[in-house]
Amino acid sequence: MEKIFDGKVAIVTGGSFGIGRAAALAFADRGAKVVVADWLENQEDNVNDLIKSSGGEAIFVKCDVSNSDDVQNMIDKTISTFGRIDYAFNNAGVEGHNAITHACSEENWDKTISVNLKGVWLCMKFEIPHMLNNKKGVIINCASIAGLNGFAGLPAYTVSKHGVVGLTKTAALEYAKLGIRVNAICPGVIHTAMIDRVTGKDKEVEKKYIQMEPIGRMGNPEEVAEAVVWLCSEAASFITGIAMPVDGAYSAV
Ligand SMILES: NC(=O)c1ccc[n+]([C@@H]2O[C@H](COP(=O)([O-])OP(=O)(O)OC[C@H]3O[C@@H](n4cnc5c(N)ncnc54)[C@H](O)[C@@H]3O)[C@@H](O)[C@H]2O)c1
């Protein structure tokens, strides 16, 4: 793998599992030093160990992205360990509970918005000053096809992801002349623990989710990670302010 990110530093929130884990490994494969930030450490299949065993550099920082002290601490650790931030994949998210709008509990609303939307904003708030110092940086925020379409039964999640798209476009405008690109990715149905929780691993329910995908299958985390690292690369140097579907044509329907 060409080391296009040699000497660069990438933060991945929600990096212990799923899409974030795949992105952390993809950044490391390309030579980046990686900060895996998550509120849970993956004890069984630790991303840091994997990166270090293949000669890369990585640290794990325990961080709840909805807590500003945790996010500030995560950024401080990044700077004290690696000295800079080049790329940030603000990916941590929760699906919340399935309930139509009037049945959505206040607790579900607050928690989902707090992690998925406030969490992305807090990460940007503390990442951007360091990117401004370097006059360069790339931020990728994890939205969803639920950031582009309505989703019956997931009001808080859908609002949080539409919010991420709006925040991404706003920040892209604010920092475009200051060397920072800001984009969102909008994954379709991606086979991770999140989808397993949603389907309950029930084959019939899984079939319904697969049927939603024009491409005829779920995506895998690595396919999303490839889009993330490409958007961070110089190949995407004129791309900022987009919400890019990675969704097997879901949003084309
Ligand atoms: N899987 C899909 O089909 C799909 C589709 C569209 C968007 N997404 C989005 O992709 C992102 C990753 O989802 P995934 O499918 O990999 O899910 P996942 O549940 O497999 O992984 C989510 C990761 O985020 C971490 N996390 C959750 N809340 C956190 C918090 N408050 N602070 C820090 N870390 C936290 C979890 O511990 C986990 O490591 C999410 O933002 C999700 O909304 C997923």
Tab-separated table of C-alpha atoms and ligand atoms in Angstrom:
chain	number	residue	atom	x	y	z
A	1	MET	CA	0.000	0.000	0.000
A	2	GLU	CA	1.430	3.421	-0.969
A	3	LYS	CA	2.149	5.454	2.203
A	4	ILE	CA	0.307	8.571	1.041
A	5	PHE	CA	-0.314	9.668	4.661
A	6	ASP	CA	3.274	9.219	5.855
A	7	GLY	CA	3.971	11.628	8.770
A	8	LYS	CA	0.281	12.565	9.032
A	9	VAL	CA	-1.997	12.141	12.034
A	10	ALA	CA	-5.597	10.926	11.824
A	11	ILE	CA	-8.260	10.888	14.540
A	12	VAL	CA	-11.076	8.346	14.228
A	13	THR	CA	-13.934	8.581	16.714
A	14	GLY	CA	-15.935	5.421	17.278
A	15	GLY	CA	-12.770	3.658	16.087
A	16	SER	CA	-13.058	0.470	18.137
A	17	PHE	CA	-15.721	-1.236	16.015
A	18	GLY	CA	-17.435	-1.200	12.640
A	19	ILE	CA	-16.860	1.562	10.112
A	20	GLY	CA	-14.526	3.484	12.448
A	21	ARG	CA	-12.337	0.451	13.024
A	22	ALA	CA	-12.039	-0.158	9.269
A	23	ALA	CA	-11.149	3.522	8.750
A	24	ALA	CA	-8.484	3.456	11.503
A	25	LEU	CA	-6.856	0.476	9.786
A	26	ALA	CA	-7.128	2.128	6.355
A	27	PHE	CA	-5.427	5.327	7.631
A	28	ALA	CA	-2.669	3.230	9.245
A	29	ASP	CA	-2.170	1.145	6.074
A	30	ARG	CA	-1.385	4.397	4.274
A	31	GLY	CA	1.199	5.440	6.877
A	32	ALA	CA	-0.820	7.746	9.161
A	33	LYS	CA	-0.401	7.754	12.933
A	34	VAL	CA	-3.858	7.023	14.294
A	35	VAL	CA	-5.786	8.153	17.363
A	36	VAL	CA	-8.603	5.712	18.060
A	37	ALA	CA	-11.168	7.494	20.229
A	38	ASP	CA	-14.073	5.498	21.594
A	39	TRP	CA	-16.098	5.142	24.734
A	40	LEU	CA	-15.445	1.371	24.555
A	41	GLU	CA	-12.145	-0.360	24.008
A	42	ASN	CA	-12.274	-3.438	21.818
A	43	GLN	CA	-10.510	-5.954	24.042
A	44	GLU	CA	-10.737	-8.921	21.674
A	45	ASP	CA	-9.606	-7.468	18.415
A	46	ASN	CA	-7.860	-4.296	19.440
A	47	VAL	CA	-7.276	-1.855	16.583
A	48	ASN	CA	-4.178	-0.356	18.216
A	49	ASP	CA	-2.561	-3.770	18.606
A	50	LEU	CA	-3.305	-4.572	14.975
A	51	ILE	CA	-1.796	-1.284	13.808
A	52	LYS	CA	1.284	-1.630	16.025
A	53	SER	CA	1.869	-5.266	15.039
A	54	SER	CA	2.071	-4.199	11.399
A	55	GLY	CA	4.640	-1.483	12.233
A	56	GLY	CA	2.303	1.506	12.544
A	57	GLU	CA	1.717	3.952	15.383
A	58	ALA	CA	-1.572	4.337	17.249
A	59	ILE	CA	-3.008	5.345	20.593
A	60	PHE	CA	-6.393	4.633	22.131
A	61	VAL	CA	-8.142	7.439	24.027
A	62	LYS	CA	-11.300	6.692	25.961
A	63	CYS	CA	-13.737	9.393	24.973
A	64	ASP	CA	-17.474	9.929	24.989
A	65	VAL	CA	-17.883	12.351	22.089
A	66	SER	CA	-20.951	13.924	23.684
A	67	ASN	CA	-18.850	15.077	26.666
A	68	SER	CA	-16.789	18.216	26.023
A	69	ASP	CA	-14.188	17.424	28.722
A	70	ASP	CA	-13.597	14.001	27.131
A	71	VAL	CA	-13.253	15.512	23.658
A	72	GLN	CA	-10.884	18.246	24.884
A	73	ASN	CA	-8.800	15.562	26.651
A	74	MET	CA	-8.737	13.406	23.498
A	75	ILE	CA	-7.464	16.329	21.423
A	76	ASP	CA	-4.880	17.259	24.103
A	77	LYS	CA	-3.605	13.638	24.102
A	78	THR	CA	-3.399	13.697	20.301
A	79	ILE	CA	-1.291	16.854	20.363
A	80	SER	CA	0.929	15.770	23.271
A	81	THR	CA	1.577	12.382	21.593
A	82	PHE	CA	1.751	13.196	17.892
A	83	GLY	CA	1.965	17.013	17.772
A	84	ARG	CA	-0.611	17.671	15.051
A	85	ILE	CA	-3.972	16.759	13.529
A	86	ASP	CA	-4.194	16.312	9.770
A	87	TYR	CA	-7.382	14.263	9.362
A	88	ALA	CA	-10.406	13.699	11.557
A	89	PHE	CA	-13.101	11.139	10.866
A	90	ASN	CA	-15.909	12.097	13.240
A	91	ASN	CA	-17.713	8.806	13.041
A	92	ALA	CA	-18.979	7.792	16.505
A	93	GLY	CA	-22.725	7.302	16.482
A	94	VAL	CA	-25.655	5.442	17.974
A	95	GLU	CA	-28.833	4.263	16.265
A	96	GLY	CA	-31.197	5.007	19.156
A	97	HIS	CA	-34.513	3.225	19.567
A	98	ASN	CA	-37.007	2.525	16.842
A	99	ALA	CA	-40.193	4.506	17.545
A	100	ILE	CA	-42.293	6.785	15.357
A	101	THR	CA	-42.276	10.496	16.123
A	102	HIS	CA	-44.952	10.717	18.824
A	103	ALA	CA	-43.681	7.532	20.490
A	104	CYS	CA	-40.026	8.629	20.564
A	105	SER	CA	-39.012	9.166	24.200
A	106	GLU	CA	-37.341	12.361	25.316
A	107	GLU	CA	-34.428	10.275	26.599
A	108	ASN	CA	-33.961	8.611	23.202
A	109	TRP	CA	-34.187	11.989	21.462
A	110	ASP	CA	-31.629	13.652	23.758
A	111	LYS	CA	-29.135	10.783	23.744
A	112	THR	CA	-29.203	10.279	19.959
A	113	ILE	CA	-28.858	13.979	19.170
A	114	SER	CA	-26.225	14.372	21.856
A	115	VAL	CA	-23.902	11.646	20.509
A	116	ASN	CA	-24.566	11.914	16.769
A	117	LEU	CA	-24.876	15.675	16.332
A	118	LYS	CA	-23.470	17.462	19.378
A	119	GLY	CA	-20.638	14.893	19.400
A	120	VAL	CA	-19.637	15.755	15.824
A	121	TRP	CA	-19.814	19.490	16.587
A	122	LEU	CA	-17.715	19.109	19.769
A	123	CYS	CA	-15.055	17.161	17.893
A	124	MET	CA	-14.906	19.830	15.177
A	125	LYS	CA	-14.815	22.588	17.799
A	126	PHE	CA	-11.628	21.164	19.334
A	127	GLU	CA	-10.022	19.806	16.139
A	128	ILE	CA	-10.325	22.906	13.975
A	129	PRO	CA	-8.034	25.253	15.989
A	130	HIS	CA	-5.132	22.823	15.430
A	131	MET	CA	-5.897	22.576	11.727
A	132	LEU	CA	-6.036	26.377	11.534
A	133	ASN	CA	-2.555	26.500	13.117
A	134	ASN	CA	-1.290	24.219	10.326
A	135	LYS	CA	-3.387	26.093	7.709
A	136	LYS	CA	-4.427	22.625	6.508
A	137	GLY	CA	-6.684	19.772	7.483
A	138	VAL	CA	-9.487	17.512	6.348
A	139	ILE	CA	-12.586	16.617	8.331
A	140	ILE	CA	-14.977	13.840	7.370
A	141	ASN	CA	-18.202	13.638	9.346
A	142	CYS	CA	-20.213	10.448	9.362
A	143	ALA	CA	-23.801	11.163	8.357
A	144	SER	CA	-25.990	8.502	6.730
A	145	ILE	CA	-28.554	7.974	4.005
A	146	ALA	CA	-30.777	9.057	6.929
A	147	GLY	CA	-29.074	12.449	6.538
A	148	LEU	CA	-30.482	12.670	2.992
A	149	ASN	CA	-33.862	10.920	3.304
A	150	GLY	CA	-36.619	10.603	5.862
A	151	PHE	CA	-36.732	7.344	7.831
A	152	ALA	CA	-40.005	6.268	9.442
A	153	GLY	CA	-39.369	5.026	12.962
A	154	LEU	CA	-36.058	6.819	13.438
A	155	PRO	CA	-36.923	10.515	14.004
A	156	ALA	CA	-34.029	11.382	16.322
A	157	TYR	CA	-31.452	9.487	14.263
A	158	THR	CA	-32.703	11.054	11.029
A	159	VAL	CA	-32.639	14.549	12.504
A	160	SER	CA	-29.155	14.000	13.935
A	161	LYS	CA	-27.804	12.909	10.542
A	162	HIS	CA	-29.521	15.752	8.640
A	163	GLY	CA	-27.895	18.006	11.246
A	164	VAL	CA	-24.491	16.515	10.507
A	165	VAL	CA	-24.973	17.302	6.804
A	166	GLY	CA	-25.966	20.905	7.618
A	167	LEU	CA	-23.041	21.361	9.997
A	168	THR	CA	-20.660	19.929	7.395
A	169	LYS	CA	-21.824	22.327	4.681
A	170	THR	CA	-21.647	25.291	7.076
A	171	ALA	CA	-18.113	24.493	8.226
A	172	ALA	CA	-17.001	23.848	4.625
A	173	LEU	CA	-18.027	27.418	3.776
A	174	GLU	CA	-16.453	28.873	6.918
A	175	TYR	CA	-13.022	27.260	6.440
A	176	ALA	CA	-12.754	26.866	2.646
A	177	LYS	CA	-10.261	29.726	2.286
A	178	LEU	CA	-8.364	28.680	5.420
A	179	GLY	CA	-7.080	25.334	4.131
A	180	ILE	CA	-9.601	23.046	5.792
A	181	ARG	CA	-11.892	20.800	3.749
A	182	VAL	CA	-15.020	19.437	5.431
A	183	ASN	CA	-17.141	16.676	3.910
A	184	ALA	CA	-19.722	14.181	5.097
A	185	ILE	CA	-20.155	10.587	4.045
A	186	CYS	CA	-23.578	8.996	3.930
A	187	PRO	CA	-23.310	5.228	4.251
A	188	GLY	CA	-26.167	3.010	3.156
A	189	VAL	CA	-26.868	-0.294	4.900
A	190	ILE	CA	-23.453	-1.412	6.123
A	191	HIS	CA	-22.975	-4.744	7.849
A	192	THR	CA	-21.717	-3.805	11.321
A	193	ALA	CA	-22.797	-4.445	14.909
A	194	MET	CA	-25.173	-1.494	14.539
A	195	ILE	CA	-27.085	-3.256	11.749
A	196	ASP	CA	-27.002	-6.519	13.702
A	197	ARG	CA	-28.645	-4.698	16.617
A	198	VAL	CA	-31.268	-3.224	14.279
A	199	THR	CA	-32.090	-6.552	12.588
A	200	GLY	CA	-31.583	-8.674	15.702
A	201	LYS	CA	-29.623	-10.929	13.241
A	202	ASP	CA	-33.025	-12.219	12.103
A	203	LYS	CA	-32.533	-13.539	8.543
A	204	GLU	CA	-35.976	-12.335	7.401
A	205	VAL	CA	-35.329	-8.812	8.720
A	206	GLU	CA	-31.841	-8.841	7.189
A	207	LYS	CA	-33.426	-9.773	3.838
A	208	LYS	CA	-35.649	-6.671	4.064
A	209	TYR	CA	-32.609	-4.447	4.614
A	210	ILE	CA	-30.812	-6.077	1.693
A	211	GLN	CA	-33.903	-5.495	-0.480
A	212	MET	CA	-33.653	-1.765	0.328
A	213	GLU	CA	-30.261	-1.750	-1.399
A	214	PRO	CA	-30.444	-1.508	-5.226
A	215	ILE	CA	-26.989	-3.130	-5.377
A	216	GLY	CA	-28.533	-6.258	-3.813
A	217	ARG	CA	-26.385	-6.604	-0.721
A	218	MET	CA	-25.211	-4.752	2.386
A	219	GLY	CA	-22.009	-2.782	2.162
A	220	ASN	CA	-19.032	-3.649	4.323
A	221	PRO	CA	-17.128	-1.258	6.618
A	222	GLU	CA	-14.017	-1.369	4.434
A	223	GLU	CA	-15.979	0.027	1.465
A	224	VAL	CA	-16.901	3.080	3.554
A	225	ALA	CA	-13.340	3.393	4.881
A	226	GLU	CA	-12.004	3.560	1.297
A	227	ALA	CA	-14.250	6.569	0.612
A	228	VAL	CA	-13.064	8.248	3.825
A	229	VAL	CA	-9.364	7.936	3.053
A	230	TRP	CA	-9.915	9.002	-0.548
A	231	LEU	CA	-11.762	12.153	0.583
A	232	CYS	CA	-8.824	12.909	2.912
A	233	SER	CA	-6.252	12.403	0.151
A	234	GLU	CA	-4.883	15.061	-2.203
A	235	ALA	CA	-6.843	13.321	-4.980
A	236	ALA	CA	-9.933	15.009	-3.456
A	237	SER	CA	-8.282	18.440	-3.021
A	238	PHE	CA	-11.154	20.375	-4.709
A	239	ILE	CA	-13.901	18.544	-2.854
A	240	THR	CA	-15.395	20.261	0.168
A	241	GLY	CA	-18.937	20.732	1.470
A	242	ILE	CA	-20.393	17.533	0.020
A	243	ALA	CA	-22.481	14.774	1.583
A	244	MET	CA	-21.227	11.757	-0.354
A	245	PRO	CA	-23.437	8.671	-0.474
A	246	VAL	CA	-21.585	5.367	-0.118
A	247	ASP	CA	-24.774	3.433	-0.464
A	248	GLY	CA	-25.092	0.991	-3.375
A	249	ALA	CA	-27.517	3.435	-5.090
A	250	TYR	CA	-29.903	3.629	-2.122
A	251	SER	CA	-30.218	7.405	-2.485
A	252	ALA	CA	-30.572	7.195	-6.280
A	253	VAL	CA	-34.097	5.753	-6.029
B	1	LIG	N1	-23.983	0.523	9.786
B	1	LIG	C1	-24.752	1.229	9.020
B	1	LIG	O1	-25.572	0.706	8.245
B	1	LIG	C2	-24.659	2.738	9.011
B	1	LIG	C3	-25.344	3.436	8.012
B	1	LIG	C4	-25.256	4.806	7.969
B	1	LIG	C5	-24.494	5.480	8.910
B	1	LIG	N2	-23.845	4.781	9.864
B	1	LIG	C6	-23.068	5.562	10.816
B	1	LIG	O2	-21.734	5.111	10.830
B	1	LIG	C7	-21.156	5.366	12.102
B	1	LIG	C8	-20.506	4.101	12.607
B	1	LIG	O3	-21.521	3.125	12.750
B	1	LIG	P1	-21.220	1.550	12.747
B	1	LIG	O4	-22.218	0.952	11.849
B	1	LIG	O5	-19.778	1.293	12.554
B	1	LIG	O6	-21.689	1.236	14.236
B	1	LIG	P2	-21.011	0.376	15.390
B	1	LIG	O7	-22.018	0.340	16.479
B	1	LIG	O8	-20.464	-0.880	14.838
B	1	LIG	O9	-19.794	1.295	15.816
B	1	LIG	C9	-20.011	2.535	16.438
B	1	LIG	C10	-18.763	2.891	17.229
B	1	LIG	O10	-18.984	4.141	17.890
B	1	LIG	C11	-18.685	4.003	19.270
B	1	LIG	N3	-19.492	4.971	20.014
B	1	LIG	C12	-20.834	5.008	20.148
B	1	LIG	N4	-21.187	6.059	20.904
B	1	LIG	C13	-20.037	6.701	21.251
B	1	LIG	C14	-19.746	7.860	22.009
B	1	LIG	N5	-20.707	8.569	22.627
B	1	LIG	N6	-18.463	8.261	22.128
B	1	LIG	C15	-17.481	7.553	21.541
B	1	LIG	N7	-17.685	6.436	20.823
B	1	LIG	C16	-18.956	6.014	20.690
B	1	LIG	C17	-19.004	2.549	19.597
B	1	LIG	O11	-18.377	2.094	20.779
B	1	LIG	C18	-18.476	1.856	18.335
B	1	LIG	O12	-17.083	1.624	18.391
B	1	LIG	C19	-22.285	5.891	12.981
B	1	LIG	O13	-22.221	7.298	13.049
B	1	LIG	C20	-23.528	5.437	12.251
B	1	LIG	O14	-24.633	6.253	12.538
B	1	LIG	C21	-23.895	3.434	9.948
